[in-house]
Coordinates of C-alpha atoms in Angstrom, one line a residue:
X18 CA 0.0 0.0 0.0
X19 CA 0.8 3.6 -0.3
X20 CA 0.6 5.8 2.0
X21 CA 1.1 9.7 3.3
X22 CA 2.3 10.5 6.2
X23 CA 3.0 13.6 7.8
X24 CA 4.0 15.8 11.3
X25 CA 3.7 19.2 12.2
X26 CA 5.3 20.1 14.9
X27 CA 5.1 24.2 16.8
X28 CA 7.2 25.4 19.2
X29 CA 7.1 28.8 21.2
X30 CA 10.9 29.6 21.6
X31 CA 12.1 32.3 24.4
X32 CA 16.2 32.0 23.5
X33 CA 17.8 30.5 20.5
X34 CA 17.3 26.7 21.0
X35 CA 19.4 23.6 19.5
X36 CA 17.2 21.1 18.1
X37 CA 18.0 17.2 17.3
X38 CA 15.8 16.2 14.7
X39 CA 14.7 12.6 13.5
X40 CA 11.6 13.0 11.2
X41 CA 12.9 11.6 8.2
X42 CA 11.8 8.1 6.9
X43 CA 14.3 6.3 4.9
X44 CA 13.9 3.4 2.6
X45 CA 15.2 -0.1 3.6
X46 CA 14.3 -3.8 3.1
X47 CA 10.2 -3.0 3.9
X48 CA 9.7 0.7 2.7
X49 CA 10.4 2.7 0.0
X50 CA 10.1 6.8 -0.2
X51 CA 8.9 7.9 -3.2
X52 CA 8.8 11.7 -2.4
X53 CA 10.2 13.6 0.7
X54 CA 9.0 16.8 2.1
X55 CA 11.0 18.9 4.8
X56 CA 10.0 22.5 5.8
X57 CA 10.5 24.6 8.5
X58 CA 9.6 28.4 9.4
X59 CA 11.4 30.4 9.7
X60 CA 14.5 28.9 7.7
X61 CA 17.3 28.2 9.7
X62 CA 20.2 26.1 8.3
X63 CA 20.2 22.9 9.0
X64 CA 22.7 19.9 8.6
X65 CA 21.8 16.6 8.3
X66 CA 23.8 13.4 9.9
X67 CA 23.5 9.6 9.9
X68 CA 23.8 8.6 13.7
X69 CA 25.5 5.2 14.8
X70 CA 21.6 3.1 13.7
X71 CA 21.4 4.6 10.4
X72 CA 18.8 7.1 11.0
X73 CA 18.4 10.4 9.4
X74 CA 18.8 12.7 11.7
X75 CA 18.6 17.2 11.3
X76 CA 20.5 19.8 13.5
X77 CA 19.7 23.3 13.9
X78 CA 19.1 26.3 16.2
X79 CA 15.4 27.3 16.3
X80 CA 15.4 31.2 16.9
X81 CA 13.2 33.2 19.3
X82 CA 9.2 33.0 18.5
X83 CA 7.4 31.1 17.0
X84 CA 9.0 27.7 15.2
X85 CA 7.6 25.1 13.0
X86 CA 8.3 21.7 11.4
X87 CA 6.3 20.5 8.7
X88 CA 7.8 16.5 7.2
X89 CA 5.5 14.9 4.4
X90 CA 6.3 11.5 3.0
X91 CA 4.8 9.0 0.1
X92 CA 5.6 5.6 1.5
X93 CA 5.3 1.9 -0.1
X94 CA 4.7 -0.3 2.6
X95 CA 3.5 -3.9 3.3
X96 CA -0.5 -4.4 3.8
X97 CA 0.9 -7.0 6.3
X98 CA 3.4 -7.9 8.7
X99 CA 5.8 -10.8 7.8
X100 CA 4.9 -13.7 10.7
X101 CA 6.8 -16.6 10.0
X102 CA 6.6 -19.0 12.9
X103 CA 9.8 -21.7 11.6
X104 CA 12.5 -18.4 11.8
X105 CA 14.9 -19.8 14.1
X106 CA 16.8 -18.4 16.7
X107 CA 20.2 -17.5 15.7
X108 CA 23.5 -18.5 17.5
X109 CA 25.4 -15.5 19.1
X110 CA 28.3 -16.3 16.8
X111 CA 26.6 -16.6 13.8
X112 CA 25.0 -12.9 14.3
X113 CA 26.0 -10.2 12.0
X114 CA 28.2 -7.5 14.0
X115 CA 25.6 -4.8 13.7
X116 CA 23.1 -7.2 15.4
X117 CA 25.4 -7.5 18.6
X118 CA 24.3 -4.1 20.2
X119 CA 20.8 -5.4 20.6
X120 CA 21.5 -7.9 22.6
X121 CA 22.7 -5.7 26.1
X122 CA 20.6 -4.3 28.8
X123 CA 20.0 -0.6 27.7
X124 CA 19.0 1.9 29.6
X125 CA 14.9 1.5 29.4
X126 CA 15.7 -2.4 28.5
X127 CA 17.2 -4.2 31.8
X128 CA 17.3 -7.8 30.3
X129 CA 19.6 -8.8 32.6
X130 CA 16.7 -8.7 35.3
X131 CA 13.9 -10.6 32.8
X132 CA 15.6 -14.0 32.5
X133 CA 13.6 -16.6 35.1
X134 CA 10.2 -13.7 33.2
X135 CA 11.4 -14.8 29.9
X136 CA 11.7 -18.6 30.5
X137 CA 7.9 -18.6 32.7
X138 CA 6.3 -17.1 29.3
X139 CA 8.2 -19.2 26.6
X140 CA 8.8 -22.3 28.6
X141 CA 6.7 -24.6 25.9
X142 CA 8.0 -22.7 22.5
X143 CA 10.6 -24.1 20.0
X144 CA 13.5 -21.0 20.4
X145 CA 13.3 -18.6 17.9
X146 CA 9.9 -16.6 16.4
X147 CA 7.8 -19.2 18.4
X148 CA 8.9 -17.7 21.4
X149 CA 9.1 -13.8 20.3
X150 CA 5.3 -14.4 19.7
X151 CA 4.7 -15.8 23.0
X152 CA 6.2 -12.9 24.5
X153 CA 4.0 -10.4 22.0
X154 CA 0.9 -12.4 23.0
X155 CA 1.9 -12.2 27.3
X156 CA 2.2 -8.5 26.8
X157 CA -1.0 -8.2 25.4
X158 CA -3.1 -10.1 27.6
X159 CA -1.0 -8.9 31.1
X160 CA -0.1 -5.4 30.2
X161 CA -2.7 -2.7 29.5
X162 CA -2.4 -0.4 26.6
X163 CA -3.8 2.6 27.7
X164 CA -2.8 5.6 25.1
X165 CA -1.6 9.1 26.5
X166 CA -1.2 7.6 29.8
X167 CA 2.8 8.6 30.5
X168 CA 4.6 11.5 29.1
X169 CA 7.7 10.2 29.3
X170 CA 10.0 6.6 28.9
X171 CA 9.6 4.2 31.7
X172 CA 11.5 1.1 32.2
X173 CA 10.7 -2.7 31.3
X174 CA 11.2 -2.9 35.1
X175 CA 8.2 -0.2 35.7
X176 CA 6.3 -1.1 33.1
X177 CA 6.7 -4.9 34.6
X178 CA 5.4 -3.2 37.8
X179 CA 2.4 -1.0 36.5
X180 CA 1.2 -3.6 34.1
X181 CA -0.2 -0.3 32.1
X182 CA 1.8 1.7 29.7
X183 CA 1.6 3.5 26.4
X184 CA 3.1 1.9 22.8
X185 CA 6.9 2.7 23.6
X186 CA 6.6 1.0 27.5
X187 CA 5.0 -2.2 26.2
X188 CA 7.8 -2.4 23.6
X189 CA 10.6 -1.6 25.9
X190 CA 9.4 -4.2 27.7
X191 CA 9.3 -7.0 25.5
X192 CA 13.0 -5.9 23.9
X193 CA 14.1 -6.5 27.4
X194 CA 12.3 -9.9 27.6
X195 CA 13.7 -10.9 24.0
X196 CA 17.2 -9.8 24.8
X197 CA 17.1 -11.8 28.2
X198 CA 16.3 -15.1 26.3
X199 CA 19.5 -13.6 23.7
X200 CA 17.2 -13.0 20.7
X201 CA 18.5 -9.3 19.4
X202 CA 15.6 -6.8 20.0
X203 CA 15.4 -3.4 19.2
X204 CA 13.2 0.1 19.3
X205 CA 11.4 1.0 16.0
X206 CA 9.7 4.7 16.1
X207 CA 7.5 5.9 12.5
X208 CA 3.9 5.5 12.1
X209 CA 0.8 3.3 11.8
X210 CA -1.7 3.3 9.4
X211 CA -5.3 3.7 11.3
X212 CA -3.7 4.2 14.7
X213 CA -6.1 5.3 17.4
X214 CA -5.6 7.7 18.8
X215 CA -3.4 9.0 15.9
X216 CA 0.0 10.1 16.7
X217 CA 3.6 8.6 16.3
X218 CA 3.8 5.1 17.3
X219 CA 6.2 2.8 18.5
X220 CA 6.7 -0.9 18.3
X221 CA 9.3 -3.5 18.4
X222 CA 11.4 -5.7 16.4
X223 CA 13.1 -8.8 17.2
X224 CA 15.9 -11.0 15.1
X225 CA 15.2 -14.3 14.3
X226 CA 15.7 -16.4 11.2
X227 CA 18.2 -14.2 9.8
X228 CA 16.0 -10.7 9.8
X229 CA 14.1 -8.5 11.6
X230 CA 10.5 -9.2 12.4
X231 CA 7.9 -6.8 13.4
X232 CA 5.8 -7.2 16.6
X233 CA 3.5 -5.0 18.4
X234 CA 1.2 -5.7 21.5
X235 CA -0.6 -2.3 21.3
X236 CA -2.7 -3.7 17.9
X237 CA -5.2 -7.3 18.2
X238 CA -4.4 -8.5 15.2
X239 CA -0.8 -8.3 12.8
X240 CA -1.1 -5.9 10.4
X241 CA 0.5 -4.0 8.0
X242 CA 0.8 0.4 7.3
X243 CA 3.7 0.4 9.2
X244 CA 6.4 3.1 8.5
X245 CA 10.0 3.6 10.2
X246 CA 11.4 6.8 11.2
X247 CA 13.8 5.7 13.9
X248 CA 15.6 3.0 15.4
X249 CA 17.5 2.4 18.6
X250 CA 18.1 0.4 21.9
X251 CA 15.4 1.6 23.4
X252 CA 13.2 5.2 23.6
X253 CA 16.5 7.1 24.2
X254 CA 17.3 7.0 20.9
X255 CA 14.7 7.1 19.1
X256 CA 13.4 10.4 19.8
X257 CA 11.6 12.3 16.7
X258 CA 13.0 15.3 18.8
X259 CA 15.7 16.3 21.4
X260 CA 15.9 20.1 22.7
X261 CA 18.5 21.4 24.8
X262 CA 18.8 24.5 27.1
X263 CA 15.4 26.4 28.7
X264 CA 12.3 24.6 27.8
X265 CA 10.9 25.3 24.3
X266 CA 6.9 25.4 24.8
X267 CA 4.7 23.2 22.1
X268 CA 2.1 24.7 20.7
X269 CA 1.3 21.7 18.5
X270 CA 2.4 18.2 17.4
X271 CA 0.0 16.9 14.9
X272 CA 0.2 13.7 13.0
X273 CA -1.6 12.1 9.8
X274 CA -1.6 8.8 8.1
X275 CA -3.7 8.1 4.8
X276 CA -3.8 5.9 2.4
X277 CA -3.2 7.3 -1.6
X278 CA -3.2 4.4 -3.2
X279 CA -3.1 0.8 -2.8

């Protein structure tokens, strides 16, 4: 499917304001950008860098006032979600050295407390996607997805605690159940097609079988409209923005997903 997906983002800004920037989609193995758009008011300059995950990320300095941020992207993505229950779990030394990173406690991601967790939840599944699954359906069923409910990252460990949490809590706690059981798991930040409510999403991917698999325990059923932005350890880095120095003020963060063509 194709679809067009866009944020706007306002700021009110009292003294000039360094801004870290990660609104740009890329195209990979499941996406593909057919047209990029990238404004903001009033034009500052702006230099763009790769960081250490590959993601596109923008610097600038936002100047007193009134700032925006306008991104627009066409996107070809999937309709569904690759599920593939024989993907097997891959030996530590058969993963590829970019893989290795997602396998360490991170700073929302404590794996290393998750272990005896892990093993309760997959103790009948054949390692590999089998037991990534079980994990997706545990959050599901024992943690509550309740939308707008925390305005900022909390742990696996809290989450474990509240059993509630909004999209990027229920994923940082199944990358720190994944990791735990030494199945690579990482952070994946973009947007979802017929998200409610709409906003920026986050979700979870794990590798098994030789790639990277989607899974997300906010949604009932595996679908597809997903679109990357970001990826990372865990919340940290995956940020569509990072400002530094006095508080900048939002006026608005508004996001949109629609379908253009199939």
């Amino acid at each position: 499917m194709w679809l067009r997906v866009s944020c706007n983002l306002a700021f009110d800004i009292e003294t000039p304001t360094p801004f870290i920037l990660m609104l740009r989609p890329r195209s990979g193995a499941e996406q593909w950008i057919e047209r990029d758009e990238f404004k903001i008011y009033p034009n500052v300059p702006i230099v763009e860098f790769t960081d250490d995950y590959g993601n596109l990320c923008q610097r600038l300095v936002a100047p007193i006032g009134k700032f925006t941020i306008f991104t627009s992207s066409d996107v070809k993505t999937s309709e569904f979600v690759d599920v593939n229950f024989e993907a097997p779990f891959v030996e530590i030394q058969n993963l590829p050295n970019e893989v290795l990173c997602y396998l360490l406690p991170s700073r929302y991601c404590e794996s290393d407390r998750f272990n005896d967790l892990a093993n309760t939840i997959t103790a009948d599944k054949p390692v590999g996607y089998e037991q990534v699954f079980a994990i997706e359906e545990w959050l599901r069923t024992n943690i509550s997805y309740i939308p707008g409910s925390s305005d900022f990252p909390i742990s696996a460990t809290e989450v474990n605690y509240k059993r509630s949490g909004v999209c990027r809590d229920l994923s940082h706690l199944g990358i720190a159940l994944c990791r735990s059981l030494s199945i690579p798991a990482r952070m994946v930040v973009g947007y979802l097609h017929k998200l409610h409510p709409m906003d920026m999403h986050a979700w979870f991917e794990a590798y098994v079988g030789g790639r990277w698999y989607t899974f997300d325990a906010t949604q009932t059923e595996a679908k597809g409209g997903y679109v990357a932005v970001g990826y990372g350890l865990d919340a940290a880095d995956v940020a569509i923005f990072n400002q530094f120095g006095p508080v900048a003020h939002s006026l608005e963060q508004r996001v949109t997903v629609e379908q253009i063509k199939i």
